[in-house]
Short mmCIF file of C-alpha atoms in Angstrom, two decimals:
data_model
loop_
_atom_site.label_atom_id
_atom_site.label_comp_id
_atom_site.label_asym_id
_atom_site.label_seq_id
_atom_site.Cartn_x
_atom_site.Cartn_y
_atom_site.Cartn_z
CA UNK A 21 -6.67 12.94 -15.73
CA UNK A 22 -4.88 9.95 -16.90
CA UNK A 23 -4.62 6.79 -14.67
CA UNK A 24 -1.46 4.70 -14.24
CA UNK A 25 0.10 4.15 -17.66
CA UNK A 26 2.09 1.03 -18.37
CA UNK A 27 3.89 0.10 -21.50
CA UNK A 28 4.22 -1.98 -23.40
CA UNK A 29 1.02 -3.92 -22.96
CA UNK A 30 2.49 -6.97 -24.30
CA UNK A 31 6.18 -7.89 -24.45
CA UNK A 32 7.72 -10.95 -26.03
CA UNK A 33 11.32 -11.86 -25.35
CA UNK A 34 13.53 -14.84 -26.02
CA UNK A 35 15.32 -16.59 -23.19
CA UNK A 36 18.46 -14.68 -22.16
CA UNK A 37 17.29 -11.36 -23.39
CA UNK A 38 16.45 -8.37 -21.19
CA UNK A 39 12.87 -7.08 -20.52
CA UNK A 40 12.13 -3.44 -19.62
CA UNK A 41 8.72 -2.58 -18.25
CA UNK A 42 7.69 1.00 -17.88
CA UNK A 43 5.14 2.65 -15.55
CA UNK A 44 4.06 6.31 -15.23
CA UNK A 45 2.10 6.96 -12.06
CA UNK A 46 -0.98 8.98 -11.83
CA UNK A 47 -0.42 12.61 -11.82
CA UNK A 48 0.72 13.80 -8.44
CA UNK A 49 1.43 10.35 -7.14
CA UNK A 50 4.97 9.79 -5.79
CA UNK A 51 4.64 6.20 -4.63
CA UNK A 52 5.03 3.31 -7.11
CA UNK A 53 4.49 -0.35 -6.51
CA UNK A 54 5.26 -3.36 -8.80
CA UNK A 55 3.29 -6.62 -8.55
CA UNK A 56 3.63 -9.85 -10.46
CA UNK A 57 0.63 -12.15 -11.35
CA UNK A 58 1.19 -15.67 -12.45
CA UNK A 59 -1.69 -17.44 -14.33
CA UNK A 60 -4.60 -18.26 -12.04
CA UNK A 61 -2.86 -16.53 -9.16
CA UNK A 62 -3.36 -13.34 -7.25
CA UNK A 63 -0.91 -10.52 -7.39
CA UNK A 64 2.43 -10.81 -5.46
CA UNK A 65 4.20 -7.75 -4.28
CA UNK A 66 7.65 -7.13 -5.73
CA UNK A 67 8.90 -3.65 -4.79
CA UNK A 68 7.84 -0.35 -3.47
CA UNK A 69 9.61 2.90 -4.62
CA UNK A 70 9.39 6.53 -4.10
CA UNK A 71 11.16 9.01 -6.21
CA UNK A 72 14.90 8.01 -6.38
CA UNK A 73 14.46 5.64 -3.44
CA UNK A 74 13.67 1.96 -3.06
CA UNK A 75 11.60 1.66 0.09
CA UNK A 76 10.85 -2.01 0.16
CA UNK A 77 12.12 -4.71 -2.24
CA UNK A 78 11.38 -7.64 -0.13
CA UNK A 79 9.35 -9.27 -2.98
CA UNK A 80 12.05 -8.98 -5.60
CA UNK A 81 14.03 -11.93 -6.62
CA UNK A 82 17.58 -11.56 -5.54
CA UNK A 83 19.08 -11.88 -9.03
CA UNK A 84 18.22 -10.52 -12.45
CA UNK A 85 15.53 -8.20 -11.28
CA UNK A 86 15.91 -4.44 -10.58
CA UNK A 87 13.61 -1.45 -10.38
CA UNK A 88 14.14 2.29 -10.35
CA UNK A 89 12.02 5.34 -10.08
CA UNK A 90 14.20 8.29 -11.23
CA UNK A 91 13.54 11.92 -10.43
CA UNK A 92 12.31 12.46 -14.05
CA UNK A 93 10.51 9.85 -16.10
CA UNK A 94 8.72 6.60 -15.44
CA UNK A 95 9.50 3.87 -13.03
CA UNK A 96 11.33 0.92 -14.77
CA UNK A 97 11.22 -2.77 -13.91
CA UNK A 98 14.11 -4.43 -15.49
CA UNK A 99 14.56 -8.17 -15.94
CA UNK A 100 17.91 -9.44 -17.23
CA UNK A 101 18.59 -12.78 -18.89
CA UNK A 102 14.91 -13.70 -18.81
CA UNK A 103 13.80 -17.29 -18.39
CA UNK A 104 10.48 -19.03 -19.09
CA UNK A 105 9.38 -18.57 -15.41
CA UNK A 106 9.42 -14.93 -15.85
CA UNK A 107 6.27 -15.13 -18.02
CA UNK A 108 3.60 -13.31 -16.18
CA UNK A 109 1.59 -10.12 -16.01
CA UNK A 110 3.46 -7.27 -14.24
CA UNK A 111 1.24 -4.57 -12.66
CA UNK A 112 2.30 -1.28 -11.49
CA UNK A 113 0.26 0.76 -8.97
CA UNK A 114 0.71 4.15 -7.60
CA UNK A 115 -0.56 6.08 -4.58
CA UNK A 116 -0.33 9.56 -3.04
CA UNK A 117 0.91 8.28 0.19
CA UNK A 118 1.50 5.31 2.35
CA UNK A 119 -0.67 3.22 4.70
CA UNK A 120 -0.62 5.76 7.42
CA UNK A 121 -2.57 8.11 5.24
CA UNK A 122 -4.43 5.29 3.51
CA UNK A 123 -4.03 6.53 -0.03
CA UNK A 124 -5.44 3.57 -2.08
CA UNK A 125 -3.24 2.03 -4.75
CA UNK A 126 -4.37 2.56 -8.29
CA UNK A 127 -3.37 0.07 -10.83
CA UNK A 128 -2.31 0.20 -14.49
CA UNK A 129 -3.49 -2.37 -17.09
CA UNK A 130 -0.32 -4.31 -16.72
CA UNK A 131 2.42 -5.70 -19.09
CA UNK A 132 2.02 -9.25 -20.28
CA UNK A 133 5.46 -10.67 -20.65
CA UNK A 134 5.89 -13.84 -22.68
CA UNK A 135 9.14 -15.62 -22.83
CA UNK A 136 9.79 -17.82 -25.83
CA UNK B 65 1.66 -14.97 8.91
CA UNK B 66 0.30 -13.20 5.81
CA UNK B 67 -2.32 -15.15 3.89
CA UNK B 68 -5.50 -14.22 2.25
CA UNK B 69 -7.94 -16.88 1.14
CA UNK B 70 -10.92 -16.69 -1.18
CA UNK B 71 -13.22 -19.25 -2.81
CA UNK B 72 -12.16 -19.58 -6.54
CA UNK B 73 -15.55 -19.48 -8.26
CA UNK B 74 -19.05 -18.08 -7.74
CA UNK B 75 -21.96 -18.34 -10.19
CA UNK B 76 -25.17 -16.38 -9.85
CA UNK B 77 -28.18 -15.47 -11.92
CA UNK B 78 -28.66 -11.90 -13.21
CA UNK B 79 -30.64 -9.88 -10.60
CA UNK B 80 -29.64 -11.98 -7.72
CA UNK B 81 -27.22 -10.87 -4.89
CA UNK B 82 -23.62 -12.11 -5.09
CA UNK B 83 -21.51 -12.58 -1.82
CA UNK B 84 -17.80 -13.09 -2.17
CA UNK B 85 -16.09 -14.21 0.93
CA UNK B 86 -12.46 -13.71 2.02
CA UNK B 87 -10.51 -14.64 5.20
CA UNK B 88 -7.19 -13.31 6.19
CA UNK B 89 -4.87 -14.28 8.97
CA UNK B 90 -2.90 -11.12 10.02
CA UNK B 91 -4.73 -9.33 12.67
CA UNK B 92 -2.54 -6.22 12.20
CA UNK B 93 -4.34 -5.34 8.87
CA UNK B 94 -5.12 -1.68 8.68
CA UNK B 95 -7.21 -1.53 5.55
CA UNK B 96 -8.86 -4.17 3.48
CA UNK B 97 -9.75 -3.70 -0.15
CA UNK B 98 -11.79 -5.17 -2.93
CA UNK B 99 -10.47 -4.95 -6.50
CA UNK B 100 -12.19 -5.97 -9.71
CA UNK B 101 -10.30 -7.40 -12.70
CA UNK B 102 -11.86 -7.98 -16.06
CA UNK B 103 -10.10 -10.20 -18.76
CA UNK B 104 -6.93 -8.68 -19.98
CA UNK B 105 -7.26 -5.53 -17.81
CA UNK B 106 -5.65 -4.17 -14.67
CA UNK B 107 -7.26 -4.02 -11.24
CA UNK B 108 -10.08 -1.60 -10.47
CA UNK B 109 -10.46 -0.39 -7.00
CA UNK B 110 -14.07 -1.05 -6.01
CA UNK B 111 -14.12 -0.18 -2.32
CA UNK B 112 -12.13 -0.46 0.91
CA UNK B 113 -12.77 -0.53 4.66
CA UNK B 114 -10.78 0.54 7.60
CA UNK B 115 -10.24 -2.23 10.18
CA UNK B 116 -12.05 -0.48 12.93
CA UNK B 117 -15.38 -0.46 10.85
CA UNK B 118 -17.78 -3.39 10.48
CA UNK B 119 -19.71 -2.23 7.46
CA UNK B 120 -19.44 -0.04 4.49
CA UNK B 121 -22.02 0.58 1.75
CA UNK B 122 -21.44 2.21 -1.63
CA UNK B 123 -24.41 1.94 -4.09
CA UNK B 124 -24.76 -1.77 -4.91
CA UNK B 125 -21.72 -2.82 -2.95
CA UNK B 126 -21.77 -3.63 0.73
CA UNK B 127 -18.57 -4.64 2.62
CA UNK B 128 -18.81 -6.51 5.94
CA UNK B 129 -15.94 -6.97 8.14
CA UNK B 130 -15.83 -9.41 11.05
CA UNK B 131 -12.55 -8.60 12.67
CA UNK B 132 -12.91 -11.30 15.42
CA UNK B 133 -13.17 -14.05 12.76
CA UNK B 134 -10.84 -12.24 10.27
CA UNK B 135 -13.59 -12.43 7.61
CA UNK B 136 -14.40 -9.96 4.95
CA UNK B 137 -17.25 -10.13 2.46
CA UNK B 138 -18.40 -8.22 -0.53
CA UNK B 139 -22.06 -8.21 -1.44
CA UNK B 140 -23.17 -7.09 -4.82
CA UNK B 141 -26.85 -6.31 -5.05
CA UNK B 142 -28.84 -6.80 -8.29
CA UNK B 143 -25.88 -8.51 -9.95
CA UNK B 144 -25.60 -7.74 -13.73
CA UNK B 145 -23.76 -9.56 -16.53
CA UNK B 146 -21.23 -6.64 -16.56
CA UNK B 147 -20.23 -7.69 -13.03
CA UNK B 148 -18.74 -10.82 -14.33
CA UNK B 149 -15.03 -10.59 -13.49
CA UNK B 150 -12.42 -11.75 -10.97
CA UNK B 151 -12.74 -10.10 -7.58
CA UNK B 152 -9.65 -9.76 -5.32
CA UNK B 153 -9.49 -9.22 -1.68
CA UNK B 154 -6.40 -7.60 -0.33
CA UNK B 155 -5.11 -6.45 3.09
CA UNK B 156 -2.63 -3.78 3.96
CA UNK B 157 -0.62 -4.46 6.98
CA UNK B 158 0.49 -2.29 9.86
CA UNK B 159 4.14 -2.86 10.40
CA UNK B 160 7.63 -1.36 9.78
CA UNK B 161 8.04 1.39 7.27
CA UNK B 162 9.36 -0.93 4.69
CA UNK B 163 6.28 -3.16 4.77
CA UNK B 164 3.57 -0.48 4.98
CA UNK B 165 3.40 -0.05 1.20
CA UNK B 166 2.45 -3.45 -0.14
CA UNK B 167 -0.86 -5.23 -0.37
CA UNK B 168 -1.43 -8.98 0.27
CA UNK B 169 -3.80 -10.38 -2.32
CA UNK B 170 -6.01 -13.42 -2.30
CA UNK B 171 -6.06 -15.52 -5.50
CA UNK B 172 -9.31 -13.99 -6.56
CA UNK B 173 -12.93 -15.20 -6.98
CA UNK B 174 -14.25 -15.60 -10.47
CA UNK B 175 -17.83 -14.40 -10.59
CA UNK B 176 -19.97 -15.67 -13.46
CA UNK B 177 -23.38 -14.10 -13.95
CA UNK B 178 -25.88 -16.00 -16.01
CA UNK B 179 -28.69 -14.17 -17.83
#
């Protein structure tokens, strides 16, 4: 019974390149959340998705960042034209349902993105 | 507003109890969570409490919630060196459908356990 799987664990990109981070939720989970953790900080919410739908992207930067959760396959967080300030740990979480049913969010081990 | 505050560091001796404190500002919180993060790893859900409860116990962990003061604490009994980690408090808000999903995290309390 695998947990939330994120890959790659570490990703190095040069400024201006694109970064693609993948997240496979726990089996049976249809809700995915992406968070960003800067050094010495807590996690900040970015986006909440269900299959084929973005439910809440209020934490996503307006430019360069996008997320999807297709019908088949993992959720993808995409960062275009990366800058040094994008260096952070990106965590994905999944749950069975939303707050109304209180299904807790289970986290992956994160992707550490480093921008050279 | 949405804000979760935690003290940044706590140091205890092995075998003692640890108490990690957290305050939050939004009274519409529905659930409050404690997560543990070891170096280089993701967040492990330790326990959570519904906002209409005032206490929850789970083996060595005791969660106390004072809703009037918006104060949450996590007590770890008989603290072991393996408990050394960063502990995050998080709240889940009641609100519009769009904001029901996300958690608001504190900056984490780094617990150091000395032998």
